[in-house]
mmCIF file of C-alpha atoms and ligand atoms in Angstrom:
data_model
loop_
_atom_site.group_PDB
_atom_site.id
_atom_site.type_symbol
_atom_site.label_atom_id
_atom_site.label_comp_id
_atom_site.label_asym_id
_atom_site.label_seq_id
_atom_site.Cartn_x
_atom_site.Cartn_y
_atom_site.Cartn_z
ATOM 1 C CA MET W 1 9.702 -11.071 -12.956
ATOM 2 C CA ARG W 2 6.395 -9.289 -13.379
ATOM 3 C CA GLN W 3 4.515 -9.350 -10.096
ATOM 4 C CA VAL W 4 1.578 -7.210 -11.236
ATOM 5 C CA GLU W 5 0.227 -6.793 -14.754
ATOM 6 C CA LEU W 6 -2.686 -4.656 -15.909
ATOM 7 C CA ILE W 7 -3.748 -5.448 -19.439
ATOM 8 C CA GLY W 8 -6.278 -3.093 -21.055
ATOM 9 C CA VAL W 9 -7.901 -2.398 -17.688
ATOM 10 C CA ALA W 10 -10.712 0.169 -17.693
ATOM 11 C CA LYS W 11 -13.469 1.259 -15.336
ATOM 12 C CA SER W 12 -16.590 3.336 -15.929
ATOM 13 C CA TYR W 13 -18.894 4.022 -13.010
ATOM 14 C CA GLY W 14 -21.722 5.242 -15.220
ATOM 15 C CA GLU W 15 -22.288 8.069 -17.675
ATOM 16 C CA GLY W 16 -19.467 10.379 -18.688
ATOM 17 C CA PRO W 17 -15.785 9.668 -19.302
ATOM 18 C CA PRO W 18 -14.366 6.508 -17.693
ATOM 19 C CA ALA W 19 -12.667 6.842 -14.276
ATOM 20 C CA VAL W 20 -9.871 4.703 -15.763
ATOM 21 C CA ALA W 21 -9.401 4.311 -19.520
ATOM 22 C CA ARG W 22 -7.503 1.288 -20.876
ATOM 23 C CA SER W 23 -4.550 1.026 -18.484
ATOM 24 C CA ASP W 24 -1.545 -1.102 -19.330
ATOM 25 C CA PHE W 25 1.400 -1.329 -16.987
ATOM 26 C CA SER W 26 3.350 -3.883 -15.045
ATOM 27 C CA VAL W 27 5.250 -3.808 -11.770
ATOM 28 C CA GLU W 28 8.353 -5.925 -11.226
ATOM 29 C CA LYS W 29 8.846 -8.100 -8.155
ATOM 30 C CA GLY W 30 10.329 -5.995 -5.331
ATOM 31 C CA GLU W 31 9.653 -2.729 -7.106
ATOM 32 C CA PHE W 32 8.277 0.406 -5.395
ATOM 33 C CA PHE W 33 5.903 1.767 -8.025
ATOM 34 C CA SER W 34 3.890 4.983 -7.641
ATOM 35 C CA LEU W 35 0.684 6.157 -9.263
ATOM 36 C CA LEU W 36 1.013 9.940 -9.316
ATOM 37 C CA GLY W 37 -1.616 12.450 -10.375
ATOM 38 C CA PRO W 38 -4.149 15.038 -9.227
ATOM 39 C CA SER W 39 -7.337 14.245 -7.335
ATOM 40 C CA GLY W 40 -9.931 12.494 -9.500
ATOM 41 C CA CYS W 41 -7.489 11.145 -12.124
ATOM 42 C CA GLY W 42 -8.285 7.498 -11.349
ATOM 43 C CA LYS W 43 -5.490 6.435 -8.960
ATOM 44 C CA SER W 44 -7.726 4.991 -6.242
ATOM 45 C CA THR W 45 -9.961 3.264 -8.768
ATOM 46 C CA THR W 46 -6.868 1.594 -10.241
ATOM 47 C CA LEU W 47 -5.718 0.515 -6.778
ATOM 48 C CA ARG W 48 -9.190 -0.755 -5.855
ATOM 49 C CA MET W 49 -9.337 -2.843 -9.012
ATOM 50 C CA ILE W 50 -5.945 -4.397 -8.187
ATOM 51 C CA ALA W 51 -7.171 -5.082 -4.627
ATOM 52 C CA GLY W 52 -10.439 -6.557 -5.909
ATOM 53 C CA PHE W 53 -12.837 -4.066 -4.280
ATOM 54 C CA VAL W 54 -13.900 -2.711 -7.660
ATOM 55 C CA ALA W 55 -14.499 -4.929 -10.705
ATOM 56 C CA PRO W 56 -12.970 -3.614 -13.946
ATOM 57 C CA SER W 57 -15.396 -2.881 -16.801
ATOM 58 C CA SER W 58 -12.840 -4.564 -19.073
ATOM 59 C CA GLY W 59 -9.311 -5.931 -19.039
ATOM 60 C CA THR W 60 -7.223 -8.423 -17.109
ATOM 61 C CA ILE W 61 -5.244 -8.172 -13.866
ATOM 62 C CA ARG W 62 -2.473 -10.656 -13.133
ATOM 63 C CA LEU W 63 -0.627 -11.184 -9.878
ATOM 64 C CA GLY W 64 2.503 -13.318 -9.934
ATOM 65 C CA GLY W 65 1.388 -14.555 -13.355
ATOM 66 C CA GLU W 66 -2.046 -15.637 -12.062
ATOM 67 C CA ASP W 67 -5.198 -14.077 -13.534
ATOM 68 C CA VAL W 68 -6.919 -12.646 -10.435
ATOM 69 C CA THR W 69 -9.498 -10.500 -12.265
ATOM 70 C CA ALA W 70 -12.400 -12.579 -10.929
ATOM 71 C CA LEU W 71 -10.909 -13.431 -7.511
ATOM 72 C CA PRO W 72 -12.399 -11.822 -4.378
ATOM 73 C CA PRO W 73 -10.055 -9.519 -2.381
ATOM 74 C CA GLU W 74 -9.387 -12.048 0.394
ATOM 75 C CA ARG W 75 -7.945 -14.510 -2.100
ATOM 76 C CA ARG W 76 -5.441 -12.121 -3.672
ATOM 77 C CA ALA W 77 -2.886 -12.081 -0.788
ATOM 78 C CA ILE W 78 -2.624 -8.301 -1.013
ATOM 79 C CA GLY W 79 -1.998 -5.936 1.914
ATOM 80 C CA ILE W 80 -3.522 -2.460 1.914
ATOM 81 C CA VAL W 81 -2.910 0.650 4.003
ATOM 82 C CA PHE W 82 -5.210 3.637 3.582
ATOM 83 C CA GLN W 83 -4.868 7.291 4.501
ATOM 84 C CA ASN W 84 -7.067 6.793 7.535
ATOM 85 C CA TYR W 85 -5.485 3.789 9.163
ATOM 86 C CA ALA W 86 -8.148 1.449 10.450
ATOM 87 C CA ILE W 87 -6.417 0.064 13.509
ATOM 88 C CA PHE W 88 -8.643 -1.219 16.313
ATOM 89 C CA PRO W 89 -8.766 1.361 19.137
ATOM 90 C CA HIS W 90 -9.717 -1.191 21.820
ATOM 91 C CA MET W 91 -6.759 -3.494 21.108
ATOM 92 C CA THR W 92 -3.123 -3.057 22.099
ATOM 93 C CA VAL W 93 -0.440 -2.504 19.463
ATOM 94 C CA ALA W 94 0.568 -6.200 19.616
ATOM 95 C CA GLN W 95 -3.031 -7.374 19.405
ATOM 96 C CA ASN W 96 -3.604 -5.160 16.387
ATOM 97 C CA ILE W 97 -0.539 -6.536 14.628
ATOM 98 C CA GLY W 98 -1.305 -10.156 15.567
ATOM 99 C CA TYR W 99 -5.002 -9.996 14.694
ATOM 100 C CA GLY W 100 -4.769 -11.171 11.078
ATOM 101 C CA LEU W 101 -2.570 -14.128 12.044
ATOM 102 C CA LYS W 102 -4.998 -15.022 14.831
ATOM 103 C CA LEU W 103 -7.890 -15.028 12.336
ATOM 104 C CA ARG W 104 -5.792 -17.371 10.209
ATOM 105 C CA LYS W 105 -5.536 -19.690 13.238
ATOM 106 C CA HIS W 106 -1.766 -19.540 13.681
ATOM 107 C CA ASP W 107 -0.560 -20.718 17.097
ATOM 108 C CA LYS W 108 0.385 -18.268 19.823
ATOM 109 C CA ALA W 109 4.156 -18.791 19.604
ATOM 110 C CA THR W 110 4.167 -18.231 15.837
ATOM 111 C CA ILE W 111 2.069 -15.080 16.222
ATOM 112 C CA ALA W 112 4.247 -13.717 19.030
ATOM 113 C CA ALA W 113 7.400 -14.263 16.959
ATOM 114 C CA ALA W 114 5.898 -12.654 13.857
ATOM 115 C CA VAL W 115 4.533 -9.709 15.870
ATOM 116 C CA GLY W 116 7.988 -9.240 17.426
ATOM 117 C CA ARG W 117 9.652 -9.156 13.998
ATOM 118 C CA ALA W 118 7.068 -6.705 12.658
ATOM 119 C CA LEU W 119 7.539 -4.414 15.682
ATOM 120 C CA GLU W 120 11.269 -4.334 14.950
ATOM 121 C CA GLN W 121 10.673 -3.633 11.278
ATOM 122 C CA VAL W 122 8.581 -0.543 12.021
ATOM 123 C CA GLY W 123 10.631 0.580 15.040
ATOM 124 C CA LEU W 124 7.970 0.021 17.675
ATOM 125 C CA VAL W 125 9.717 -2.440 19.986
ATOM 126 C CA GLY W 126 8.558 -1.643 23.536
ATOM 127 C CA TYR W 127 5.170 -0.398 22.331
ATOM 128 C CA GLU W 128 3.448 -3.821 22.289
ATOM 129 C CA ASN W 129 1.082 -3.192 25.201
ATOM 130 C CA ARG W 130 0.221 0.423 24.396
ATOM 131 C CA SER W 131 -3.177 1.504 23.261
ATOM 132 C CA PRO W 132 -3.405 3.198 19.835
ATOM 133 C CA SER W 133 -4.680 6.350 21.558
ATOM 134 C CA GLN W 134 -1.262 6.713 23.236
ATOM 135 C CA LEU W 135 0.526 6.841 19.870
ATOM 136 C CA SER W 136 1.288 9.692 17.486
ATOM 137 C CA GLY W 137 -0.304 9.665 14.024
ATOM 138 C CA GLY W 138 2.956 8.454 12.512
ATOM 139 C CA GLU W 139 3.250 5.642 15.051
ATOM 140 C CA GLN W 140 -0.352 4.608 14.401
ATOM 141 C CA GLN W 141 0.377 4.522 10.702
ATOM 142 C CA ARG W 142 3.398 2.299 11.413
ATOM 143 C CA VAL W 143 1.114 -0.072 13.371
ATOM 144 C CA ALA W 144 -1.177 -0.156 10.338
ATOM 145 C CA LEU W 145 1.845 -1.005 8.163
ATOM 146 C CA ALA W 146 3.085 -3.663 10.605
ATOM 147 C CA ARG W 147 -0.356 -5.242 10.702
ATOM 148 C CA VAL W 148 -0.199 -5.684 6.954
ATOM 149 C CA ILE W 149 3.427 -6.759 6.456
ATOM 150 C CA VAL W 150 3.147 -9.395 9.205
ATOM 151 C CA LEU W 151 0.870 -11.301 6.803
ATOM 152 C CA GLU W 152 3.640 -11.355 4.163
ATOM 153 C CA PRO W 153 1.475 -10.085 1.305
ATOM 154 C CA ARG W 154 2.726 -10.649 -2.229
ATOM 155 C CA LEU W 155 1.791 -7.054 -2.961
ATOM 156 C CA LEU W 156 1.475 -3.974 -0.738
ATOM 157 C CA LEU W 157 -0.941 -1.220 -1.777
ATOM 158 C CA LEU W 158 -0.556 2.170 -0.098
ATOM 159 C CA ASP W 159 -3.312 4.707 -0.777
ATOM 160 C CA GLU W 160 -2.118 8.199 0.228
ATOM 161 C CA PRO W 161 -0.833 6.779 3.537
ATOM 162 C CA LEU W 162 0.878 10.024 4.557
ATOM 163 C CA SER W 163 -1.705 12.615 3.608
ATOM 164 C CA ALA W 164 -3.419 12.720 7.022
ATOM 165 C CA LEU W 165 -0.085 13.482 8.733
ATOM 166 C CA ASP W 166 1.623 16.814 9.284
ATOM 167 C CA LYS W 167 4.842 17.691 7.454
ATOM 168 C CA ARG W 168 7.224 16.448 10.165
ATOM 169 C CA LEU W 169 5.460 13.071 10.491
ATOM 170 C CA ARG W 170 5.267 12.738 6.718
ATOM 171 C CA ASP W 171 9.037 13.119 6.477
ATOM 172 C CA GLU W 172 9.506 10.613 9.290
ATOM 173 C CA MET W 173 7.176 8.102 7.606
ATOM 174 C CA ARG W 174 8.986 8.505 4.294
ATOM 175 C CA VAL W 175 12.186 7.400 5.978
ATOM 176 C CA TRP W 176 10.377 4.364 7.430
ATOM 177 C CA LEU W 177 8.827 3.444 4.124
ATOM 178 C CA LYS W 178 12.203 3.617 2.402
ATOM 179 C CA ARG W 179 13.812 1.486 5.092
ATOM 180 C CA LEU W 180 11.046 -1.098 4.951
ATOM 181 C CA GLN W 181 11.280 -1.240 1.204
ATOM 182 C CA HIS W 182 15.010 -1.728 1.431
ATOM 183 C CA GLU W 183 14.805 -4.418 4.127
ATOM 184 C CA LEU W 184 11.786 -6.379 2.970
ATOM 185 C CA GLY W 185 11.692 -5.699 -0.755
ATOM 186 C CA ILE W 186 7.887 -6.071 -0.829
ATOM 187 C CA THR W 187 6.411 -5.193 -4.209
ATOM 188 C CA THR W 188 4.577 -1.935 -3.510
ATOM 189 C CA ILE W 189 2.142 0.273 -5.389
ATOM 190 C CA TYR W 190 1.935 3.703 -3.833
ATOM 191 C CA VAL W 191 -0.816 6.172 -4.650
ATOM 192 C CA THR W 192 -0.092 9.864 -4.157
ATOM 193 C CA HIS W 193 -0.835 13.329 -5.535
ATOM 194 C CA ASP W 194 2.485 14.552 -4.089
ATOM 195 C CA GLN W 195 5.255 14.677 -6.685
ATOM 196 C CA ASP W 196 8.037 14.984 -4.075
ATOM 197 C CA GLU W 197 6.826 11.830 -2.335
ATOM 198 C CA ALA W 198 6.682 9.875 -5.570
ATOM 199 C CA LEU W 199 10.104 11.113 -6.697
ATOM 200 C CA SER W 200 11.800 10.376 -3.378
ATOM 201 C CA LEU W 201 10.327 6.908 -2.754
ATOM 202 C CA SER W 202 9.800 5.218 -6.100
ATOM 203 C CA ASP W 203 11.758 2.959 -8.399
ATOM 204 C CA ARG W 204 9.278 3.927 -11.146
ATOM 205 C CA ILE W 205 6.316 6.255 -11.420
ATOM 206 C CA ALA W 206 3.184 6.142 -13.580
ATOM 207 C CA VAL W 207 1.865 9.659 -14.101
ATOM 208 C CA MET W 208 -1.929 9.663 -14.475
ATOM 209 C CA SER W 209 -4.250 12.331 -15.797
ATOM 210 C CA LYS W 210 -7.989 12.065 -16.445
ATOM 211 C CA GLY W 211 -8.086 8.287 -16.234
ATOM 212 C CA VAL W 212 -5.088 7.780 -18.515
ATOM 213 C CA VAL W 213 -1.516 6.754 -17.708
ATOM 214 C CA GLN W 214 0.423 9.525 -19.465
ATOM 215 C CA GLN W 215 3.961 8.283 -18.908
ATOM 216 C CA ILE W 216 5.901 5.705 -16.937
ATOM 217 C CA GLY W 217 9.513 6.154 -15.908
ATOM 218 C CA THR W 218 12.130 6.342 -13.200
ATOM 219 C CA PRO W 219 12.116 9.454 -10.979
ATOM 220 C CA ALA W 220 14.991 10.880 -13.064
ATOM 221 C CA GLU W 221 13.067 10.338 -16.304
ATOM 222 C CA ILE W 222 9.860 11.828 -14.899
ATOM 223 C CA TYR W 223 11.717 14.784 -13.386
ATOM 224 C CA GLU W 224 13.492 15.609 -16.645
ATOM 225 C CA ARG W 225 10.343 15.720 -18.773
ATOM 226 C CA PRO W 226 7.537 16.823 -16.451
HETATM 227 P P1 ADP O 301 -8.144 9.646 -7.535
HETATM 228 O O1 ADP O 301 -7.825 8.491 -6.645
HETATM 229 O O2 ADP O 301 -7.053 9.937 -8.504
HETATM 230 O O3 ADP O 301 -8.569 10.860 -6.772
HETATM 231 P P2 ADP O 301 -10.550 8.205 -8.216
HETATM 232 O O4 ADP O 301 -10.168 6.896 -8.778
HETATM 233 O O5 ADP O 301 -10.998 8.244 -6.804
HETATM 234 O O6 ADP O 301 -9.384 9.238 -8.461
HETATM 235 O O7 ADP O 301 -11.716 8.825 -9.112
HETATM 236 C C1 ADP O 301 -11.675 8.848 -10.528
HETATM 237 C C2 ADP O 301 -13.027 9.346 -11.055
HETATM 238 O O8 ADP O 301 -14.040 8.384 -10.761
HETATM 239 C C3 ADP O 301 -13.490 10.646 -10.401
HETATM 240 O O9 ADP O 301 -14.130 11.402 -11.394
HETATM 241 C C4 ADP O 301 -14.453 10.189 -9.349
HETATM 242 O O10 ADP O 301 -15.411 11.166 -9.101
HETATM 243 C C5 ADP O 301 -15.070 8.961 -9.972
HETATM 244 N N1 ADP O 301 -15.470 7.950 -8.975
HETATM 245 C C6 ADP O 301 -14.654 7.363 -8.052
HETATM 246 N N2 ADP O 301 -15.332 6.472 -7.319
HETATM 247 C C7 ADP O 301 -16.617 6.489 -7.769
HETATM 248 C C8 ADP O 301 -17.815 5.788 -7.415
HETATM 249 N N3 ADP O 301 -17.822 4.856 -6.445
HETATM 250 N N4 ADP O 301 -18.941 6.069 -8.112
HETATM 251 C C9 ADP O 301 -18.935 6.969 -9.099
HETATM 252 N N5 ADP O 301 -17.852 7.664 -9.493
HETATM 253 C C10 ADP O 301 -16.708 7.435 -8.828
HETATM 254 P P1 ADP O 302 -5.614 -13.516 23.320
HETATM 255 O O1 ADP O 302 -5.300 -13.685 24.748
HETATM 256 O O2 ADP O 302 -7.053 -13.217 23.039
HETATM 257 O O3 ADP O 302 -5.036 -14.597 22.448
HETATM 258 P P2 ADP O 302 -3.496 -11.623 23.296
HETATM 259 O O4 ADP O 302 -3.735 -10.465 24.213
HETATM 260 O O5 ADP O 302 -2.651 -12.713 23.822
HETATM 261 O O6 ADP O 302 -4.880 -12.175 22.815
HETATM 262 O O7 ADP O 302 -2.804 -11.021 21.978
HETATM 263 C C1 ADP O 302 -3.166 -11.352 20.618
HETATM 264 C C2 ADP O 302 -1.904 -11.761 19.886
HETATM 265 O O8 ADP O 302 -0.887 -10.750 19.937
HETATM 266 C C3 ADP O 302 -1.387 -12.986 20.571
HETATM 267 O O9 ADP O 302 -1.475 -14.086 19.693
HETATM 268 C C4 ADP O 302 0.024 -12.697 20.957
HETATM 269 O O10 ADP O 302 0.934 -13.673 20.446
HETATM 270 C C5 ADP O 302 0.336 -11.333 20.392
HETATM 271 N N1 ADP O 302 0.899 -10.546 21.498
HETATM 272 C C6 ADP O 302 0.233 -10.074 22.586
HETATM 273 N N2 ADP O 302 1.043 -9.377 23.394
HETATM 274 C C7 ADP O 302 2.269 -9.426 22.824
HETATM 275 C C8 ADP O 302 3.542 -8.881 23.179
HETATM 276 N N3 ADP O 302 3.739 -8.193 24.296
HETATM 277 N N4 ADP O 302 4.581 -9.117 22.344
HETATM 278 C C9 ADP O 302 4.394 -9.815 21.215
HETATM 279 N N5 ADP O 302 3.230 -10.353 20.821
HETATM 280 C C10 ADP O 302 2.176 -10.165 21.616
#
């Protein structure tokens, strides 16, 4: 089943060539799909259009078969994690993870159970009452992930989530991302300029250059004809 579909999606910010020129691709339910390409090729713009932060100049975006092109971000049921995790420094780990459910007025027992499950999923059991400042960058990024997956989004968007981390933490986070993907099977679109990351994590990869999707394939297919 197609969970995400982009049909003729394009975005121009003003004069000059478009940031994204007519993009067509779809992502299957449960798939880990990467947008790979150098800085400035239009990856973030594509992700922001899917999230609803940027309106396409033309084209249609469907989520689970529903046309969401005109829906505001908060009505798309999408979870997003950015490079610079925006976790709240004054809240504990558990409060950070439970915050979205609290805003949605879930009761305390439901929130506590969901927070507990999310802590297990990202390997942070025992960290519930810590402050973010007591955590490593990788652990903070796992809190950011937990805070999003606890809301059970129908799509997870990850925008260069590892690029602020050093090599060792990046490798550690890759393992966590793979495990999460395996356990939860959340449909994920992953933006990166790092070919190794895309090859090691993805079911399929869309290679972008200058606003255009150049090719789409499995890691083996992309690796064989770079
Ligand atoms: P990437 O994520 O691959 O680095 P972006 O989608 O951020 O690429 O950018 C694609 C192009 O659009 C770049 O040329 C960039 O300068 C331009 N761009 C991105 N955001 C804006 C904006 N808000 N206003 C004007 N131009 C932008
Ligand atoms: P408040 O008292 O303002 O409701 P809390 O400090 O209780 O805020 O925490 C916010 C949410 O995080 C709560 O709904 C709670 O269920 C969850 N939470 C807090 N501490 C823990 C913990 N140690 N383990 C699991 N969940 C927790």
